[in-house]
Every structure is written in C-alpha cells, then in structure tokens.
mmCIF file of C-alpha atoms in Angstrom:
data_model
loop_
_atom_site.group_PDB
_atom_site.id
_atom_site.type_symbol
_atom_site.label_atom_id
_atom_site.label_comp_id
_atom_site.label_asym_id
_atom_site.label_seq_id
_atom_site.Cartn_x
_atom_site.Cartn_y
_atom_site.Cartn_z
ATOM 1 C CA MET A 1 -13.167 -11.136 -23.149
ATOM 2 C CA ILE A 2 -9.841 -9.887 -21.841
ATOM 3 C CA GLN A 3 -9.997 -6.094 -21.608
ATOM 4 C CA LEU A 4 -6.866 -4.087 -22.392
ATOM 5 C CA GLY A 5 -6.156 -1.255 -19.965
ATOM 6 C CA GLU A 6 -8.469 -2.619 -17.303
ATOM 7 C CA TYR A 7 -8.460 -4.976 -14.345
ATOM 8 C CA ASN A 8 -9.504 -8.496 -15.321
ATOM 9 C CA THR A 9 -10.363 -11.437 -13.085
ATOM 10 C CA LEU A 10 -8.914 -14.429 -14.930
ATOM 11 C CA THR A 11 -8.408 -18.139 -14.262
ATOM 12 C CA ILE A 12 -4.976 -19.737 -13.938
ATOM 13 C CA LEU A 13 -4.797 -22.219 -16.831
ATOM 14 C CA ARG A 14 -1.247 -23.577 -16.777
ATOM 15 C CA ASP A 15 2.193 -23.067 -15.269
ATOM 16 C CA THR A 16 4.955 -22.617 -17.871
ATOM 17 C CA GLU A 17 8.620 -21.623 -17.886
ATOM 18 C CA PRO A 18 7.968 -17.898 -18.615
ATOM 19 C CA GLY A 19 5.062 -17.699 -16.154
ATOM 20 C CA LEU A 20 1.382 -18.460 -15.693
ATOM 21 C CA PHE A 21 -1.093 -18.404 -18.529
ATOM 22 C CA LEU A 22 -4.422 -16.928 -17.509
ATOM 23 C CA GLY A 23 -7.693 -17.265 -19.377
ATOM 24 C CA ASP A 24 -11.231 -15.938 -19.583
ATOM 25 C CA ASP A 25 -14.480 -17.775 -20.359
ATOM 26 C CA GLU A 26 -14.058 -17.170 -24.098
ATOM 27 C CA ASP A 27 -10.845 -19.204 -24.503
ATOM 28 C CA ASN A 28 -8.610 -16.099 -24.598
ATOM 29 C CA ASP A 29 -5.371 -16.270 -22.651
ATOM 30 C CA VAL A 30 -2.575 -13.950 -21.512
ATOM 31 C CA LEU A 31 0.800 -14.450 -19.852
ATOM 32 C CA LEU A 32 1.487 -13.409 -16.278
ATOM 33 C CA PRO A 33 5.329 -13.281 -16.189
ATOM 34 C CA ASN A 34 7.202 -15.022 -13.380
ATOM 35 C CA ARG A 35 8.014 -11.757 -11.611
ATOM 36 C CA TYR A 36 4.284 -11.321 -10.853
ATOM 37 C CA VAL A 37 3.410 -14.936 -10.023
ATOM 38 C CA PRO A 38 2.120 -15.282 -6.427
ATOM 39 C CA GLU A 39 4.059 -17.466 -3.985
ATOM 40 C CA SER A 40 1.229 -19.966 -3.723
ATOM 41 C CA PHE A 41 -1.429 -20.804 -6.297
ATOM 42 C CA GLU A 42 -3.349 -23.677 -7.829
ATOM 43 C CA ILE A 43 -4.450 -24.304 -11.388
ATOM 44 C CA GLY A 44 -8.052 -23.149 -11.616
ATOM 45 C CA ASP A 45 -7.644 -20.289 -9.128
ATOM 46 C CA ASP A 46 -8.951 -16.871 -10.107
ATOM 47 C CA ILE A 47 -6.599 -13.892 -9.957
ATOM 48 C CA GLU A 48 -7.109 -10.175 -10.607
ATOM 49 C CA VAL A 49 -4.586 -8.634 -12.995
ATOM 50 C CA PHE A 50 -4.127 -5.498 -15.063
ATOM 51 C CA VAL A 51 -3.663 -6.128 -18.801
ATOM 52 C CA TYR A 52 -1.641 -3.949 -21.176
ATOM 53 C CA LEU A 53 0.978 -4.151 -23.947
ATOM 54 C CA ASP A 54 4.633 -4.650 -23.015
ATOM 55 C CA ASN A 55 7.684 -3.064 -24.661
ATOM 56 C CA GLU A 56 7.390 -5.491 -27.572
ATOM 57 C CA GLU A 57 3.683 -4.695 -28.047
ATOM 58 C CA ARG A 58 2.628 -8.088 -26.673
ATOM 59 C CA ILE A 59 -0.443 -8.350 -24.471
ATOM 60 C CA ILE A 60 0.706 -9.022 -20.935
ATOM 61 C CA ALA A 61 -0.747 -9.260 -17.420
ATOM 62 C CA THR A 62 0.603 -7.797 -14.206
ATOM 63 C CA THR A 63 -0.392 -7.742 -10.543
ATOM 64 C CA ASP A 64 1.096 -4.238 -10.220
ATOM 65 C CA LYS A 65 -1.453 -1.466 -9.761
ATOM 66 C CA PRO A 66 -1.141 1.355 -12.316
ATOM 67 C CA TYR A 67 -1.846 4.947 -11.314
ATOM 68 C CA ILE A 68 -4.387 5.210 -14.119
ATOM 69 C CA ILE A 69 -6.556 2.814 -16.145
ATOM 70 C CA LYS A 70 -8.339 3.185 -19.464
ATOM 71 C CA GLY A 71 -11.129 5.739 -19.318
ATOM 72 C CA ASP A 72 -9.799 7.488 -16.227
ATOM 73 C CA PHE A 73 -7.876 10.661 -15.356
ATOM 74 C CA ALA A 74 -4.768 11.008 -13.197
ATOM 75 C CA LEU A 75 -1.899 13.356 -12.429
ATOM 76 C CA LEU A 76 1.271 11.718 -13.786
ATOM 77 C CA ARG A 77 4.956 12.659 -13.854
ATOM 78 C CA CYS A 78 6.822 12.956 -17.157
ATOM 79 C CA ASN A 79 9.939 10.752 -17.038
ATOM 80 C CA GLN A 80 11.355 11.595 -20.458
ATOM 81 C CA THR A 81 10.583 13.051 -23.879
ATOM 82 C CA ASN A 82 11.736 12.393 -27.445
ATOM 83 C CA ASP A 83 10.889 13.531 -30.976
ATOM 84 C CA TYR A 84 7.547 11.723 -30.850
ATOM 85 C CA GLY A 85 6.141 12.681 -27.482
ATOM 86 C CA ALA A 86 6.441 12.174 -23.735
ATOM 87 C CA PHE A 87 6.683 9.098 -21.533
ATOM 88 C CA LEU A 88 4.813 9.178 -18.251
ATOM 89 C CA ASP A 89 5.268 7.208 -15.045
ATOM 90 C CA TRP A 90 2.059 5.279 -14.398
ATOM 91 C CA GLY A 91 3.482 2.711 -12.009
ATOM 92 C CA LEU A 92 4.295 -0.013 -14.553
ATOM 93 C CA VAL A 93 7.534 -1.194 -16.167
ATOM 94 C CA LYS A 94 6.554 0.220 -19.562
ATOM 95 C CA GLU A 95 5.878 3.968 -19.421
ATOM 96 C CA LEU A 96 2.654 5.484 -20.735
ATOM 97 C CA PHE A 97 3.153 7.359 -24.007
ATOM 98 C CA CYS A 98 1.629 10.778 -24.677
ATOM 99 C CA PRO A 99 2.115 11.835 -28.330
ATOM 100 C CA PHE A 100 2.718 15.485 -29.201
ATOM 101 C CA LYS A 101 -0.720 15.799 -30.790
ATOM 102 C CA GLU A 102 -2.316 14.889 -27.442
ATOM 103 C CA GLN A 103 -0.389 17.434 -25.371
ATOM 104 C CA ALA A 104 -2.280 20.575 -24.365
ATOM 105 C CA PHE A 105 1.133 22.222 -24.117
ATOM 106 C CA LYS A 106 4.604 20.749 -24.542
ATOM 107 C CA MET A 107 5.501 18.387 -21.730
ATOM 108 C CA LYS A 108 8.848 18.577 -19.998
ATOM 109 C CA LYS A 109 10.831 16.003 -18.055
ATOM 110 C CA GLY A 110 9.976 16.147 -14.374
ATOM 111 C CA GLY A 111 6.682 17.957 -14.902
ATOM 112 C CA TRP A 112 3.352 16.721 -13.588
ATOM 113 C CA TYR A 113 0.347 16.614 -15.935
ATOM 114 C CA LEU A 114 -3.321 15.700 -15.624
ATOM 115 C CA VAL A 115 -4.034 13.199 -18.387
ATOM 116 C CA TYR A 116 -6.746 10.912 -19.703
ATOM 117 C CA CYS A 117 -5.908 7.325 -20.695
ATOM 118 C CA TYR A 118 -7.511 5.740 -23.745
ATOM 119 C CA GLU A 119 -6.893 3.016 -26.320
ATOM 120 C CA ASP A 120 -5.722 4.306 -29.681
ATOM 121 C CA GLU A 121 -7.967 2.798 -32.367
ATOM 122 C CA LYS A 122 -5.204 2.521 -34.979
ATOM 123 C CA SER A 123 -2.400 1.003 -32.898
ATOM 124 C CA ASN A 124 -4.484 -0.562 -30.087
ATOM 125 C CA ARG A 125 -1.974 0.953 -27.667
ATOM 126 C CA LEU A 126 -2.862 2.646 -24.422
ATOM 127 C CA VAL A 127 -1.919 6.318 -24.685
ATOM 128 C CA ALA A 128 -2.344 9.464 -22.616
ATOM 129 C CA SER A 129 -3.834 12.836 -23.503
ATOM 130 C CA SER A 130 -3.475 16.062 -21.539
ATOM 131 C CA LYS A 131 -6.217 17.603 -23.702
ATOM 132 C CA THR A 132 -8.703 16.484 -21.085
ATOM 133 C CA ASN A 133 -11.579 18.628 -22.352
ATOM 134 C CA HIS A 134 -11.573 16.595 -25.580
ATOM 135 C CA HIS A 135 -12.667 13.602 -23.530
ATOM 136 C CA LEU A 136 -15.516 15.369 -21.728
ATOM 137 C CA SER A 137 -18.963 16.327 -22.963
ATOM 138 C CA ASN A 138 -21.829 18.401 -21.588
ATOM 139 C CA LYS A 139 -24.051 17.780 -24.600
ATOM 140 C CA GLU A 140 -26.188 15.241 -22.754
ATOM 141 C CA LEU A 141 -25.941 15.753 -19.007
ATOM 142 C CA THR A 142 -26.234 12.884 -16.550
ATOM 143 C CA VAL A 143 -26.426 15.156 -13.488
ATOM 144 C CA GLU A 144 -28.948 17.641 -12.094
ATOM 145 C CA PRO A 145 -28.998 20.501 -9.562
ATOM 146 C CA PHE A 146 -28.135 19.588 -5.942
ATOM 147 C CA GLN A 147 -26.756 16.200 -6.973
ATOM 148 C CA GLU A 148 -23.562 15.039 -5.265
ATOM 149 C CA VAL A 149 -20.761 14.362 -7.745
ATOM 150 C CA ASP A 150 -17.153 13.187 -7.869
ATOM 151 C CA LEU A 151 -14.671 15.857 -8.918
ATOM 152 C CA ILE A 152 -11.134 15.983 -10.271
ATOM 153 C CA VAL A 153 -9.522 19.420 -10.266
ATOM 154 C CA SER A 154 -8.539 20.166 -13.867
ATOM 155 C CA HIS A 155 -7.043 23.631 -14.337
ATOM 156 C CA PRO A 156 -7.484 27.173 -13.020
ATOM 157 C CA SER A 157 -9.114 30.030 -14.891
ATOM 158 C CA GLU A 158 -9.544 33.753 -14.254
ATOM 159 C CA ILE A 159 -12.950 33.204 -12.635
ATOM 160 C CA GLY A 160 -12.355 30.013 -10.680
ATOM 161 C CA MET A 161 -11.252 26.404 -10.986
ATOM 162 C CA ASN A 162 -12.265 24.020 -13.743
ATOM 163 C CA VAL A 163 -13.205 20.520 -12.623
ATOM 164 C CA ILE A 164 -14.027 17.171 -14.196
ATOM 165 C CA VAL A 165 -17.447 15.972 -13.053
ATOM 166 C CA ASN A 166 -18.021 12.205 -12.651
ATOM 167 C CA LYS A 167 -15.273 11.644 -15.255
ATOM 168 C CA ILE A 168 -17.823 12.675 -17.918
ATOM 169 C CA HIS A 169 -18.602 16.389 -17.803
ATOM 170 C CA SER A 170 -16.758 19.656 -17.275
ATOM 171 C CA GLY A 171 -17.715 22.093 -14.547
ATOM 172 C CA LEU A 172 -16.529 25.263 -12.829
ATOM 173 C CA ILE A 173 -16.142 26.272 -9.197
ATOM 174 C CA PHE A 174 -16.282 30.068 -8.999
ATOM 175 C CA LYS A 175 -13.684 31.867 -6.894
ATOM 176 C CA ASP A 176 -16.334 33.017 -4.423
ATOM 177 C CA ASP A 177 -17.157 29.362 -3.689
ATOM 178 C CA ILE A 178 -13.573 28.245 -3.040
ATOM 179 C CA PHE A 179 -12.552 28.223 0.622
ATOM 180 C CA GLN A 180 -9.671 25.741 0.562
ATOM 181 C CA ASP A 181 -6.467 25.186 -1.365
ATOM 182 C CA LEU A 182 -7.028 23.240 -4.574
ATOM 183 C CA SER A 183 -4.371 21.633 -6.744
ATOM 184 C CA VAL A 184 -4.614 20.101 -10.202
ATOM 185 C CA GLY A 185 -5.382 16.396 -9.849
ATOM 186 C CA ASP A 186 -7.129 16.656 -6.469
ATOM 187 C CA ARG A 187 -10.107 14.310 -6.112
ATOM 188 C CA LEU A 188 -12.986 15.405 -3.903
ATOM 189 C CA LYS A 189 -16.744 15.539 -3.551
ATOM 190 C CA GLY A 190 -18.876 18.357 -4.867
ATOM 191 C CA ILE A 191 -22.450 19.375 -5.538
ATOM 192 C CA VAL A 192 -24.076 20.662 -8.699
ATOM 193 C CA LYS A 193 -25.073 24.185 -7.717
ATOM 194 C CA LYS A 194 -26.634 25.166 -11.039
ATOM 195 C CA VAL A 195 -27.149 23.880 -14.579
ATOM 196 C CA ARG A 196 -26.980 26.752 -17.030
ATOM 197 C CA PRO A 197 -29.052 26.948 -20.254
ATOM 198 C CA ASP A 198 -25.965 26.025 -22.309
ATOM 199 C CA ASN A 199 -25.436 22.943 -20.065
ATOM 200 C CA LYS A 200 -22.466 24.481 -18.280
ATOM 201 C CA LEU A 201 -22.238 23.256 -14.685
ATOM 202 C CA ASP A 202 -21.655 25.464 -11.650
ATOM 203 C CA ILE A 203 -20.144 23.345 -8.883
ATOM 204 C CA ILE A 204 -19.551 23.880 -5.173
ATOM 205 C CA LEU A 205 -17.462 21.740 -2.854
ATOM 206 C CA GLY A 206 -18.955 19.525 -0.167
ATOM 207 C CA LYS A 207 -21.213 16.539 0.352
ATOM 208 C CA ILE A 208 -24.977 16.196 0.402
ATOM 209 C CA GLY A 209 -26.281 15.113 3.789
ATOM 210 C CA TYR A 210 -29.443 13.233 4.582
ATOM 211 C CA ARG A 211 -31.334 16.236 5.964
ATOM 212 C CA SER A 212 -31.399 18.757 3.154
ATOM 213 C CA ILE A 213 -30.780 19.227 -0.543
ATOM 214 C CA GLU A 214 -29.258 22.605 0.320
ATOM 215 C CA PRO A 215 -25.579 21.723 0.905
ATOM 216 C CA ASN A 216 -24.678 24.848 2.902
ATOM 217 C CA ALA A 217 -27.655 24.281 5.163
ATOM 218 C CA ASP A 218 -26.401 20.775 5.817
ATOM 219 C CA ILE A 219 -22.977 22.145 6.779
ATOM 220 C CA ILE A 220 -24.601 24.473 9.322
ATOM 221 C CA MET A 221 -26.691 21.631 10.758
ATOM 222 C CA LYS A 222 -23.598 19.500 11.237
ATOM 223 C CA GLU A 223 -21.751 22.363 12.899
ATOM 224 C CA LEU A 224 -24.691 22.856 15.272
ATOM 225 C CA GLU A 225 -24.751 19.180 16.200
ATOM 226 C CA ASP A 226 -20.995 19.158 16.781
ATOM 227 C CA ASN A 227 -21.283 22.160 19.126
ATOM 228 C CA SER A 228 -24.159 21.097 21.375
ATOM 229 C CA GLY A 229 -26.782 22.826 19.243
ATOM 230 C CA TYR A 230 -25.262 26.324 19.274
ATOM 231 C CA LEU A 231 -23.439 28.386 16.663
ATOM 232 C CA ASN A 232 -21.947 31.763 17.553
ATOM 233 C CA LEU A 233 -22.820 33.353 14.207
ATOM 234 C CA THR A 234 -25.616 35.625 12.989
ATOM 235 C CA ASP A 235 -26.374 37.663 9.883
ATOM 236 C CA LYS A 236 -24.428 40.480 11.563
ATOM 237 C CA SER A 237 -21.249 38.379 11.855
ATOM 238 C CA ALA A 238 -18.211 39.430 9.856
ATOM 239 C CA PRO A 239 -17.670 37.580 6.571
ATOM 240 C CA GLU A 240 -14.240 36.482 7.829
ATOM 241 C CA ALA A 241 -15.767 34.827 10.912
ATOM 242 C CA ILE A 242 -18.269 32.931 8.774
ATOM 243 C CA LYS A 243 -15.556 31.842 6.378
ATOM 244 C CA ASP A 244 -13.263 30.662 9.192
ATOM 245 C CA THR A 245 -16.013 28.626 10.853
ATOM 246 C CA LEU A 246 -18.017 27.254 7.930
ATOM 247 C CA GLN A 247 -15.829 27.784 4.829
ATOM 248 C CA MET A 248 -18.623 29.610 2.999
ATOM 249 C CA SER A 249 -19.414 33.163 2.002
ATOM 250 C CA LYS A 250 -21.719 35.383 4.044
ATOM 251 C CA LYS A 251 -24.197 35.438 1.167
ATOM 252 C CA ASN A 252 -24.409 31.646 1.124
ATOM 253 C CA PHE A 253 -24.569 31.565 4.920
ATOM 254 C CA LYS A 254 -27.593 33.875 5.045
ATOM 255 C CA LYS A 255 -29.350 31.873 2.344
ATOM 256 C CA ALA A 256 -28.718 28.586 4.158
ATOM 257 C CA VAL A 257 -29.877 30.029 7.501
ATOM 258 C CA GLY A 258 -33.066 31.169 5.791
ATOM 259 C CA THR A 259 -33.662 27.671 4.479
ATOM 260 C CA LEU A 260 -33.235 26.127 7.931
ATOM 261 C CA TYR A 261 -35.393 28.771 9.603
ATOM 262 C CA LYS A 262 -38.246 28.183 7.147
ATOM 263 C CA LYS A 263 -38.055 24.468 7.910
ATOM 264 C CA ARG A 264 -38.178 25.327 11.655
ATOM 265 C CA LEU A 265 -34.948 23.466 12.280
ATOM 266 C CA ILE A 266 -33.210 26.398 13.973
ATOM 267 C CA GLU A 267 -33.973 29.349 16.239
ATOM 268 C CA ILE A 268 -32.200 32.653 15.607
ATOM 269 C CA LYS A 269 -31.290 34.819 18.616
ATOM 270 C CA GLU A 270 -29.118 37.890 19.105
ATOM 271 C CA ASP A 271 -26.164 35.844 20.352
ATOM 272 C CA GLY A 272 -26.297 33.153 17.678
ATOM 273 C CA ILE A 273 -28.182 30.244 16.168
ATOM 274 C CA TYR A 274 -29.737 27.426 18.179
ATOM 275 C CA LEU A 275 -30.821 23.976 17.062
ATOM 276 C CA VAL A 276 -34.529 23.366 17.661
#
C-alpha cells in the first residue's frame, strides 16, 4: 500500500508524457512528475520516493526530501499566513499547512516553530501542529530508568527544558542538569534519570556507555582514558572546575566517583583520581 506522508519504495511501471507511474505490490500507482524523473532508469526498477498531495489535492510522488514526515517533529519556518492558518516551509513545492486550531500560539511570517506532522482524518491532508504535547503520551511508558533515549528540545520552562522523548513521551531536563546551550528543535541523546510516580520523566543529557548504567560515571571513565588514566579533580575541587571539565554538577560528580570507587575502577588520591 502506498503510504501518504512517508517514504515508499515503488516500482517503475510505465513512462508517460507527464512522468513515470510508480506502483506497489497491491496494484496502486502514483505519478512521479518529469521534474523528478532520474536521468537513467528502466521499467521495473525500484525507486524511493516521498508521497503527498499536490496543490490540486492529487496524490503525487517526489524524490525531494522533506524536512519532516508523517509522525515526526521538526523545526520549520513560517512562509506566510492567511485567515485559515499558516504555511510552513518543509522543503517541498507545496507548503505544509498548520490551521489556527493547531497553533499553540499565533504563528507569524518568518518565525520558526516546532511542529508535529500528521494526516487529518477528515481531509486526508498532511497538516502540522505546534501543539506538540497533544501528540505525546506518558500514560503507558516505553522507557525505564538509565535507558538511553533520543531527544528533541521542545520548549523552556521555569525549572528547565522540556523535551520530546523517542518521539512518544514528554520529559524534562532540570536546570541543574543543563551544562550546554539548548535551542528548540535540537536533536540529541539523553538518559532517563528517573521515572516519577505520575510517569513524568526526568532526563539528563549524554549517552550510555558499555561500562556502566550510571551515565556520569561513564563520562568520568572516558575522561580518565583520554588523559592517560588521570583526572585532576577531587571532592574538594570547585564546582566551576568540575563543570568546565565534565559538564556536570559537583553533586553528580561525587555520586559518580562513589559509584566507580565501589566498583574498584578508580583510585582516589589527594592530587586527583587515577584509573585502576
């Protein structure tokens, strides 16, 4: 079945005046206009295309790569607005429409907005929504503590930065756990620090390594390996020195050092930490 708003690998069926007709294994076909036809091809070749509706609401294929596909999030620029909504640049000839009812706050021309792309059930059109939380749910979690996750920075709050977790859940990085500049739309790796009783997710930035489920401990181990097994930090070091070197708070540093010491992976001396 040809999937609207997604990449499809289809077979070239026939060459016609307006372009190539492509088909799936269920006898469905779609036009790939001449402007997207590759220089060389043969009938029966497979080709990957993105499928959407053109300006006349006809299903159409393109070899252009959109900035967002159905079921995903992306930061898009608003090209224009009218009495019905906003039109966003998503890298295709036809702009992506975001109706007023799907705008978290009124969009303006030239502004950049984090949106979710979905197929409207009534019109079968692909539309955008900047009400991203409406398309996330923490009711049934698919993650657990210390699991590495994919993050998209959503929006700031008074206590930290809200993030989208694995394109499914919402999470929060507290201010005390942020040691780098974050912008809405940034994509990066993170770790589930804690799952609260109400299923809210506390997230920290970083990647899980192969040595430890404690992410900050893994950062220290890597720093030790990169510096010939020595780190000029102790529990008496200034918080600023720890932050500059490891991008973590002193509290998290001491906890991670304790974890490594208990596992007998490090030796702690007056002048610093040594790799065993």
